[in-house]
Tab-separated table of C-alpha atoms in Angstrom:
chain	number	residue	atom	x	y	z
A	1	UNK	CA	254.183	153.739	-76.445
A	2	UNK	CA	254.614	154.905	-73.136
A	3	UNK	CA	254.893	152.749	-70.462
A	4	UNK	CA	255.055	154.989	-67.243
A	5	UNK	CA	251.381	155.307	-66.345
A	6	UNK	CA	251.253	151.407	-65.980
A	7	UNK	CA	254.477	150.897	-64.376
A	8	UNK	CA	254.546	153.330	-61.696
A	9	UNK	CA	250.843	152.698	-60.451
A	10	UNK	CA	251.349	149.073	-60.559
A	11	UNK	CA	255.093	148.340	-60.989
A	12	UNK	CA	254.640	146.496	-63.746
A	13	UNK	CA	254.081	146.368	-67.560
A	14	UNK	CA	250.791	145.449	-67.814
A	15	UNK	CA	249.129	142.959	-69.501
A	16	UNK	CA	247.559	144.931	-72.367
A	17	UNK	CA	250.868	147.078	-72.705
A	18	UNK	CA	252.781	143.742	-73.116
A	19	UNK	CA	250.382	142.626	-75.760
A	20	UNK	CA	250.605	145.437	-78.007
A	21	UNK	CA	254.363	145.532	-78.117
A	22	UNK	CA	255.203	143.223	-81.027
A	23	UNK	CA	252.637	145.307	-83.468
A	24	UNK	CA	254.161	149.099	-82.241
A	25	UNK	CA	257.740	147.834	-82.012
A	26	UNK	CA	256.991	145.732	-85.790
A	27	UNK	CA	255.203	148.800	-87.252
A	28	UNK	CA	258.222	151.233	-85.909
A	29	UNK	CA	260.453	148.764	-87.746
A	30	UNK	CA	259.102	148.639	-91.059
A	31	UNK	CA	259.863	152.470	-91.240
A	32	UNK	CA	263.054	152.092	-89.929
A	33	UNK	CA	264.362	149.564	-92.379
A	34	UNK	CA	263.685	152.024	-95.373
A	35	UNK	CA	266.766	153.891	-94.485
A	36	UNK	CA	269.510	151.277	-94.941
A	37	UNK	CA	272.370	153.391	-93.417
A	38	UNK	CA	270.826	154.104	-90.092
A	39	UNK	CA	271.951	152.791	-87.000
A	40	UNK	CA	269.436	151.241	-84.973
A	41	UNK	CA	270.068	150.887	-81.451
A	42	UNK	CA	266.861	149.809	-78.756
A	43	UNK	CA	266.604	151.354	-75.457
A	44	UNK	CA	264.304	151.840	-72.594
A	45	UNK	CA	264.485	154.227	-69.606
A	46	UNK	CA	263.261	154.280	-66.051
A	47	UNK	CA	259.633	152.523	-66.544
A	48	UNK	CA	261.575	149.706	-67.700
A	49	UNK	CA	264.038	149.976	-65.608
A	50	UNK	CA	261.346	150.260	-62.277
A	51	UNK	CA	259.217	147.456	-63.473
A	52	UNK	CA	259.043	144.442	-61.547
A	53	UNK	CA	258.399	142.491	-65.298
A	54	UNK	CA	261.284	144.374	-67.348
A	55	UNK	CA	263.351	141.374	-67.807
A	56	UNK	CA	260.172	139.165	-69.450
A	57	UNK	CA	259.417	142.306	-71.608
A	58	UNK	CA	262.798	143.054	-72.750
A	59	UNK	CA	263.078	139.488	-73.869
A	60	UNK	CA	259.934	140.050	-76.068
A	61	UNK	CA	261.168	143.249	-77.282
A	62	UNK	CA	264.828	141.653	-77.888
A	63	UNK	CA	263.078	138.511	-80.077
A	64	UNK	CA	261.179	140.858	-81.844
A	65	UNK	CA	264.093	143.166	-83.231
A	66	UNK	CA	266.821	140.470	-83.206
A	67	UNK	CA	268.527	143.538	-81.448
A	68	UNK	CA	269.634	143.822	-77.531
A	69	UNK	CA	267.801	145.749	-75.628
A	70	UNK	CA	269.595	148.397	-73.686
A	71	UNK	CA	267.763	149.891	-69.894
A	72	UNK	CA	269.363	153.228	-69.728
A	73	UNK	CA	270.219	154.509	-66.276
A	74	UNK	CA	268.705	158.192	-65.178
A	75	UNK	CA	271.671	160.146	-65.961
A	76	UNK	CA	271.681	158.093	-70.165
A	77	UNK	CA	268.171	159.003	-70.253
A	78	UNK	CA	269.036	162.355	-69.966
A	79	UNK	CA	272.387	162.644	-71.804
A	80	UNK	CA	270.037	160.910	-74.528
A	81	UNK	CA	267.577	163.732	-74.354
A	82	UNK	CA	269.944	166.299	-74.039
A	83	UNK	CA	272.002	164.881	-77.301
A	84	UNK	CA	268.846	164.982	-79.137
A	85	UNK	CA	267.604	168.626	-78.434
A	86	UNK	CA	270.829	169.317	-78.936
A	87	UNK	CA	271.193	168.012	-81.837
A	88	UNK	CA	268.643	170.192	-83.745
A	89	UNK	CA	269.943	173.871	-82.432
A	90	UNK	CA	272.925	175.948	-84.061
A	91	UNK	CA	276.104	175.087	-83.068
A	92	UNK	CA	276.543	177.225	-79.682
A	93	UNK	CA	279.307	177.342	-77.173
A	94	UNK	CA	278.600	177.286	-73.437
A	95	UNK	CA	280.914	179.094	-71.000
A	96	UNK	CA	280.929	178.920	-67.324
A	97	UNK	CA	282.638	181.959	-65.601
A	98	UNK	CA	282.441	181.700	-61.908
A	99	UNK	CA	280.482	184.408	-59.823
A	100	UNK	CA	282.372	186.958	-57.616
């Protein structure tokens, strides 16, 4: 579910968005409890973060998981993406030699 569109016209979750939250975030967990040793952890990034409802709809999201909600800041949203591309290439080793 993205929430972007919504958020950064209006700067808020809208209505319909908040509506369909419990079913998406209920029907992601029902997949996610097959695997018993994952670790489940909720976050949301900027929309959430820029939207003038975030605290209403993380409350939602938060009774619906029995999980806290975490709002990552810009630079965990990346580090999040990066770890995750990341974590599907070879191991690979990154040097930085300055430029003369």
């Amino acid at each position: 579910m993205r929430l972007k569109d919504s958020v950064f016209d209006s700067r808020k979750i809208s209505e319909k968005l908040f509506q369909q939250l419990p079913q998406t975030i209920q029907g992601l967990l029902s997949k996610v409890h097959k695997y018993s040793d994952l670790k489940l952890s909720i976050t949301a990034a900027s929309a959430m973060c820029s939207a003038k409802n975030n605290a209403e709809t993380a409350a939602l999201i938060e009774s619906i998981v029995g999980y806290p909600l975490k709002i990552l800041s810009g630079a965990e949203e990346c580090q999040c993406l990066t770890d995750g591309v990341k974590s599907f290439l070879p191991p690979f080793m990154v040097l930085d030699y300055p430029l003369k």
